[in-house]
Amino acid sequence: MPATTLAPEILARAGRDYGTPCYVYDEAAVQQRCQEVLAMPNDFGLHARFAMKANSSQALLQLIASAGMGIDASSLNEARRAVLAGIAPDRIMLTTQEVPEAADRKDLEALMLRGLRYNICSLRQLQLVGPFAAAQGIGLSFRIHPGVG
C-alpha cells in the first residue's frame, strides 16, 4: 500500500486546529500493516505485539489493538497507559529491566492477576517476581541473552 500524501494546506490546517507538534496517521495503512504482521507465519506460537515505546498515542494504541495486535510495554507506566487506553491487560506484555517496589509492585501484581504477561530479563527479576507468579499460577516469559549476564 503506497503512502498517502496530504496536501500542504491540510497539514497546515491540522497544525492550526490541533497545535504542533501534530502527528497525522493513515488509519487504513496502519491497519493494513498490522494485518501483514499478523499474517506472518508463527509456527511456534509467536504473538505479534506493537512496541508502544515507538508511539504511545492513545488513538494509535486503540487502532493497533483493534486490528488484533498485542502491546509490548517497556515500563510499568507504559502498561498503565495502555490499560487507560482501554487495552485489556491480557493483551499486554511488560518487557522491562525494572522491578517495581511498594505501591508500584502492588499495581504490577494486580495487572498480572488480570492477565498481563511479565517478561523476565534478569535473575533478580526472577527472584523477586517469580515467587508471586508461582504462588498465583501465573506463567512468566523469559528474555535470554546467551553469553551475557
Coordinates of N, CA and C in Angstrom, one line a residue:
M1 N 0.9 -1.2 0.0 CA 0.0 0.0 0.0 C 0.9 1.2 0.0
P2 N 0.8 2.1 -1.0 CA 1.6 3.3 -1.1 C 1.2 4.3 0.0
A3 N 2.2 5.1 0.4 CA 2.0 6.1 1.4 C 1.1 7.1 0.9
T4 N 0.2 7.7 1.7 CA -0.7 8.7 1.3 C 0.0 10.1 1.5
T5 N -0.1 10.9 0.5 CA 0.4 12.2 0.5 C -0.7 13.2 0.8
L6 N -0.5 14.0 1.8 CA -1.5 15.0 2.2 C -1.1 16.4 1.6
A7 N -2.1 17.1 1.2 CA -1.8 18.5 0.6 C -1.3 19.4 1.8
P8 N -0.3 20.2 1.4 CA 0.3 21.1 2.5 C -0.8 21.9 3.2
E9 N -1.8 22.3 2.5 CA -2.9 23.1 3.3 C -3.6 22.3 4.3
I10 N -3.7 21.0 4.1 CA -4.4 20.1 5.1 C -3.5 20.0 6.3
L11 N -2.2 19.8 6.0 CA -1.2 19.7 7.2 C -1.2 21.0 7.9
A12 N -1.2 22.2 7.2 CA -1.2 23.5 7.9 C -2.4 23.7 8.8
R13 N -3.6 23.2 8.2 CA -4.8 23.4 9.0 C -4.8 22.4 10.2
A14 N -4.2 21.3 10.1 CA -4.1 20.4 11.2 C -3.3 21.0 12.3
G15 N -2.2 21.6 11.9 CA -1.4 22.3 12.9 C -2.1 23.5 13.6
R16 N -2.9 24.2 12.8 CA -3.6 25.3 13.4 C -4.7 24.8 14.4
D17 N -5.4 23.7 13.9 CA -6.6 23.2 14.7 C -6.2 22.4 15.9
Y18 N -5.0 21.7 15.8 CA -4.7 20.8 16.9 C -3.3 21.2 17.6
G19 N -2.7 22.2 17.1 CA -1.4 22.6 17.7 C -0.3 21.7 17.1
T20 N 0.9 22.1 17.5 CA 2.1 21.4 17.0 C 3.0 21.0 18.2
P21 N 3.7 19.9 18.2 CA 3.7 19.0 17.0 C 2.4 18.3 16.9
C22 N 2.1 17.9 15.7 CA 0.8 17.2 15.3 C 1.2 16.1 14.4
Y23 N 0.7 14.9 14.8 CA 1.1 13.7 14.0 C -0.2 13.3 13.3
V24 N -0.1 13.0 12.0 CA -1.2 12.5 11.2 C -0.9 11.1 10.7
Y25 N -1.8 10.2 10.9 CA -1.6 8.8 10.5 C -2.7 8.4 9.5
D26 N -2.4 7.5 8.7 CA -3.3 6.9 7.7 C -3.9 5.7 8.4
E27 N -5.1 5.7 8.9 CA -5.7 4.6 9.6 C -5.7 3.3 8.8
A28 N -6.1 3.5 7.5 CA -6.1 2.3 6.7 C -4.7 1.6 6.5
A29 N -3.7 2.5 6.4 CA -2.3 2.0 6.2 C -1.9 1.3 7.5
V30 N -2.2 1.9 8.7 CA -1.8 1.2 9.9 C -2.5 -0.1 10.1
Q31 N -3.8 -0.2 9.8 CA -4.5 -1.5 9.9 C -3.9 -2.5 8.9
Q32 N -3.6 -2.0 7.7 CA -3.0 -2.9 6.7 C -1.7 -3.5 7.2
R33 N -0.8 -2.7 7.7 CA 0.5 -3.1 8.2 C 0.3 -4.1 9.4
C34 N -0.7 -3.9 10.2 CA -1.0 -4.8 11.3 C -1.4 -6.2 10.8
Q35 N -2.3 -6.1 9.7 CA -2.7 -7.4 9.1 C -1.6 -8.1 8.5
E36 N -0.6 -7.4 7.9 CA 0.5 -8.0 7.3 C 1.4 -8.7 8.3
V37 N 1.6 -8.1 9.4 CA 2.4 -8.7 10.5 C 1.6 -9.9 11.1
L38 N 0.3 -9.8 11.3 CA -0.4 -10.9 11.9 C -0.5 -12.1 10.9
A39 N -0.4 -11.8 9.6 CA -0.4 -12.9 8.6 C 0.9 -13.6 8.5
M40 N 2.0 -13.2 9.1 CA 3.3 -13.8 9.0 C 3.2 -15.2 9.7
P41 N 4.0 -16.2 9.2 CA 4.0 -17.5 9.8 C 4.4 -17.4 11.3
N42 N 3.7 -18.2 12.1 CA 4.0 -18.2 13.5 C 3.9 -19.6 14.1
D43 N 4.6 -20.5 13.5 CA 4.5 -21.9 13.8 C 4.9 -22.2 15.3
F44 N 5.5 -21.3 15.9 CA 6.0 -21.6 17.3 C 5.2 -20.8 18.3
G45 N 4.0 -20.4 18.0 CA 3.1 -19.7 19.0 C 3.5 -18.3 19.2
L46 N 4.1 -17.6 18.2 CA 4.5 -16.2 18.4 C 3.3 -15.4 18.4
H47 N 3.4 -14.3 19.2 CA 2.3 -13.3 19.2 C 2.9 -11.9 18.8
A48 N 2.3 -11.4 17.8 CA 2.7 -10.1 17.3 C 2.3 -9.0 18.3
R49 N 3.2 -8.1 18.7 CA 3.0 -7.0 19.6 C 3.6 -5.7 19.1
F50 N 2.9 -4.6 19.3 CA 3.4 -3.3 19.0 C 4.2 -2.8 20.1
A51 N 5.5 -2.4 19.9 CA 6.3 -1.8 20.9 C 5.9 -0.4 21.1
M52 N 5.1 -0.1 22.2 CA 4.5 1.2 22.4 C 5.5 2.3 22.7
K53 N 6.7 1.9 23.0 CA 7.7 3.0 23.2 C 7.9 3.7 21.9
A54 N 7.6 3.1 20.8 CA 7.7 3.8 19.5 C 6.7 5.0 19.4
N55 N 5.5 4.8 20.0 CA 4.5 5.8 20.0 C 3.4 5.3 20.9
S56 N 3.1 6.1 22.0 CA 2.1 5.7 22.9 C 0.8 6.5 22.8
S57 N 0.6 7.0 21.7 CA -0.7 7.8 21.5 C -1.9 6.8 21.7
Q58 N -2.8 7.3 22.5 CA -4.0 6.5 22.9 C -4.7 6.1 21.6
A59 N -4.9 7.0 20.7 CA -5.7 6.6 19.5 C -4.9 5.6 18.7
L60 N -3.6 5.7 18.6 CA -2.8 4.7 17.8 C -2.8 3.3 18.5
L61 N -2.7 3.3 19.9 CA -2.8 2.1 20.6 C -4.1 1.4 20.4
Q62 N -5.2 2.2 20.5 CA -6.5 1.6 20.3 C -6.7 1.0 18.9
L63 N -6.2 1.8 17.9 CA -6.3 1.3 16.5 C -5.5 0.0 16.3
I64 N -4.3 0.0 16.8 CA -3.5 -1.2 16.6 C -4.1 -2.4 17.4
A65 N -4.6 -2.2 18.6 CA -5.2 -3.3 19.3 C -6.5 -3.8 18.6
S66 N -7.2 -2.8 18.1 CA -8.5 -3.2 17.4 C -8.2 -4.1 16.1
A67 N -7.0 -3.9 15.6 CA -6.5 -4.7 14.4 C -6.1 -6.1 14.8
G68 N -6.0 -6.3 16.1 CA -5.6 -7.7 16.6 C -4.2 -7.8 17.2
M69 N -3.5 -6.8 17.2 CA -2.1 -6.8 17.7 C -2.1 -6.7 19.2
G70 N -1.1 -7.3 19.8 CA -0.9 -7.1 21.3 C 0.0 -5.9 21.5
I71 N 0.2 -5.6 22.7 CA 1.1 -4.4 23.0 C 2.3 -4.9 23.9
D72 N 3.4 -4.3 23.6 CA 4.6 -4.6 24.3 C 5.0 -3.3 25.0
A73 N 4.9 -3.3 26.4 CA 5.2 -2.1 27.2 C 6.6 -2.3 27.7
S74 N 7.4 -1.2 27.8 CA 8.8 -1.3 28.3 C 8.9 -0.7 29.7
S75 N 7.8 -0.3 30.3 CA 7.8 0.2 31.7 C 6.4 0.0 32.3
L76 N 6.3 -0.1 33.6 CA 5.0 -0.2 34.3 C 4.1 1.0 33.9
N77 N 4.7 2.2 33.8 CA 3.9 3.3 33.4 C 3.3 3.2 32.0
E78 N 4.1 2.6 31.0 CA 3.6 2.3 29.7 C 2.4 1.3 29.8
A79 N 2.6 0.2 30.6 CA 1.5 -0.7 30.8 C 0.2 0.0 31.3
R80 N 0.4 0.8 32.3 CA -0.7 1.6 32.8 C -1.4 2.4 31.7
R81 N -0.5 3.1 30.9 CA -1.1 3.9 29.9 C -1.9 3.1 28.9
A82 N -1.4 1.9 28.5 CA -2.1 1.0 27.6 C -3.5 0.6 28.2
V83 N -3.5 0.3 29.5 CA -4.7 0.0 30.2 C -5.7 1.2 30.2
L84 N -5.2 2.4 30.4 CA -6.0 3.6 30.4 C -6.6 3.8 29.0
A85 N -5.9 3.3 28.0 CA -6.3 3.4 26.6 C -7.4 2.4 26.3
G86 N -7.7 1.5 27.2 CA -8.7 0.5 27.0 C -8.2 -0.8 26.6
I87 N -6.9 -1.0 26.6 CA -6.3 -2.3 26.2 C -6.4 -3.2 27.4
A88 N -6.9 -4.4 27.2 CA -7.0 -5.4 28.3 C -5.6 -5.8 28.7
P89 N -5.4 -6.0 30.0 CA -4.0 -6.4 30.5 C -3.6 -7.7 29.8
D90 N -4.5 -8.6 29.5 CA -4.0 -9.9 28.9 C -3.6 -9.7 27.5
R91 N -3.6 -8.5 26.9 CA -3.1 -8.2 25.6 C -1.8 -7.5 25.7
I92 N -1.2 -7.3 26.9 CA 0.0 -6.5 27.1 C 1.1 -7.4 27.7
M93 N 2.3 -7.2 27.2 CA 3.5 -7.9 27.7 C 4.4 -6.7 28.2
L94 N 4.8 -6.9 29.5 CA 5.7 -5.9 30.1 C 7.1 -6.5 30.0
T95 N 8.0 -5.9 29.2 CA 9.3 -6.3 29.0 C 10.2 -5.1 29.5
T96 N 10.7 -5.3 30.7 CA 11.4 -4.2 31.4 C 12.6 -4.7 32.2
Q97 N 13.5 -3.8 32.5 CA 14.6 -4.2 33.5 C 14.2 -3.9 34.9
E98 N 13.1 -3.1 35.1 CA 12.8 -2.7 36.4 C 12.0 -3.8 37.2
V99 N 12.1 -3.7 38.5 CA 11.3 -4.5 39.4 C 10.6 -3.5 40.3
P100 N 9.4 -3.2 40.1 CA 8.7 -2.2 40.9 C 8.6 -2.6 42.3
E101 N 8.6 -1.5 43.2 CA 8.5 -1.7 44.6 C 7.3 -1.0 45.2
A102 N 7.0 -1.3 46.4 CA 5.9 -0.6 47.2 C 4.6 -0.6 46.4
A103 N 4.0 0.6 46.2 CA 2.7 0.7 45.5 C 2.8 0.2 44.1
D104 N 3.9 0.5 43.4 CA 4.1 0.1 42.0 C 4.1 -1.4 42.0
R105 N 4.7 -2.1 42.9 CA 4.7 -3.5 43.0 C 3.3 -4.1 43.1
K106 N 2.5 -3.5 43.9 CA 1.1 -3.9 44.0 C 0.3 -3.7 42.7
D107 N 0.6 -2.6 42.0 CA 0.0 -2.4 40.7 C 0.4 -3.5 39.7
L108 N 1.7 -3.8 39.7 CA 2.2 -4.8 38.8 C 1.5 -6.1 39.1
E109 N 1.4 -6.5 40.4 CA 0.8 -7.8 40.7 C -0.7 -7.8 40.3
A110 N -1.4 -6.7 40.5 CA -2.8 -6.6 40.2 C -2.9 -6.8 38.7
L111 N -2.1 -6.1 37.9 CA -2.1 -6.3 36.4 C -1.8 -7.7 36.0
M112 N -0.9 -8.3 36.7 CA -0.5 -9.7 36.4 C -1.7 -10.6 36.7
L113 N -2.4 -10.4 37.8 CA -3.6 -11.1 38.1 C -4.7 -11.0 37.0
R114 N -4.7 -9.8 36.3 CA -5.7 -9.6 35.3 C -5.2 -10.0 33.9
G115 N -4.0 -10.7 33.9 CA -3.5 -11.3 32.6 C -2.3 -10.7 32.0
L116 N -1.8 -9.6 32.5 CA -0.6 -9.0 32.0 C 0.6 -10.0 32.0
R117 N 1.3 -10.2 30.9 CA 2.4 -11.1 30.9 C 3.7 -10.3 31.3
Y118 N 4.4 -10.8 32.2 CA 5.7 -10.2 32.7 C 6.8 -10.9 32.1
N119 N 7.7 -10.2 31.4 CA 8.8 -10.8 30.7 C 10.1 -10.6 31.6
I120 N 10.6 -11.7 32.1 CA 11.8 -11.7 33.0 C 13.0 -11.5 32.2
C121 N 13.8 -10.5 32.5 CA 15.0 -10.1 31.8 C 16.3 -10.3 32.6
S122 N 16.1 -10.7 33.9 CA 17.3 -10.9 34.8 C 17.0 -11.9 35.9
L123 N 18.0 -12.4 36.4 CA 17.8 -13.3 37.6 C 17.2 -12.6 38.8
R124 N 17.6 -11.3 38.9 CA 17.0 -10.6 40.0 C 15.5 -10.5 39.9
Q125 N 15.0 -10.2 38.7 CA 13.6 -10.1 38.4 C 12.9 -11.5 38.7
L126 N 13.6 -12.6 38.3 CA 13.0 -13.9 38.6 C 12.9 -14.1 40.1
Q127 N 14.0 -13.7 40.8 CA 14.0 -13.9 42.3 C 12.9 -13.1 43.0
L128 N 12.6 -11.9 42.5 CA 11.6 -11.0 43.1 C 10.2 -11.2 42.6
V129 N 10.0 -11.5 41.4 CA 8.6 -11.7 40.8 C 8.2 -13.2 40.8
G130 N 9.2 -14.0 40.6 CA 8.9 -15.5 40.4 C 8.1 -16.1 41.5
P131 N 8.4 -15.8 42.8 CA 7.6 -16.4 43.9 C 6.1 -16.0 43.8
F132 N 5.8 -14.7 43.5 CA 4.4 -14.3 43.4 C 3.8 -15.0 42.2
A133 N 4.4 -15.0 41.1 CA 3.8 -15.7 39.9 C 3.6 -17.2 40.2
A134 N 4.5 -17.8 40.8 CA 4.4 -19.3 41.1 C 3.2 -19.5 42.1
A135 N 3.1 -18.7 43.1 CA 2.0 -18.8 44.1 C 0.6 -18.6 43.4
Q136 N 0.6 -17.8 42.4 CA -0.7 -17.4 41.7 C -0.9 -18.3 40.5
G137 N 0.0 -19.2 40.1 CA -0.1 -20.0 38.9 C 0.0 -19.2 37.7
I138 N 0.8 -18.1 37.7 CA 0.9 -17.2 36.5 C 2.2 -17.5 35.8
G139 N 2.1 -17.8 34.5 CA 3.3 -18.1 33.7 C 4.1 -16.8 33.5
L140 N 5.4 -17.0 33.3 CA 6.2 -15.8 33.0 C 6.9 -16.1 31.7
S141 N 7.3 -15.0 31.0 CA 8.1 -15.1 29.8 C 9.6 -14.8 30.2
F142 N 10.5 -15.3 29.4 CA 11.9 -15.0 29.7 C 12.6 -14.5 28.5
R143 N 13.4 -13.5 28.7 CA 14.3 -13.0 27.6 C 15.7 -13.5 27.9
I144 N 16.3 -14.2 27.0 CA 17.6 -14.8 27.3 C 18.6 -14.2 26.3
H145 N 19.8 -13.8 26.9 CA 20.9 -13.3 26.1 C 22.1 -14.2 26.3
P146 N 22.2 -15.2 25.4 CA 23.3 -16.2 25.5 C 24.6 -15.5 25.7
G147 N 25.4 -15.9 26.7 CA 26.7 -15.4 26.9 C 26.8 -14.0 27.6
V148 N 25.6 -13.5 28.0 CA 25.5 -12.2 28.7 C 24.9 -12.4 30.1
G149 N 25.5 -12.0 31.1 CA 24.9 -12.0 32.5 C 24.7 -13.3 33.1

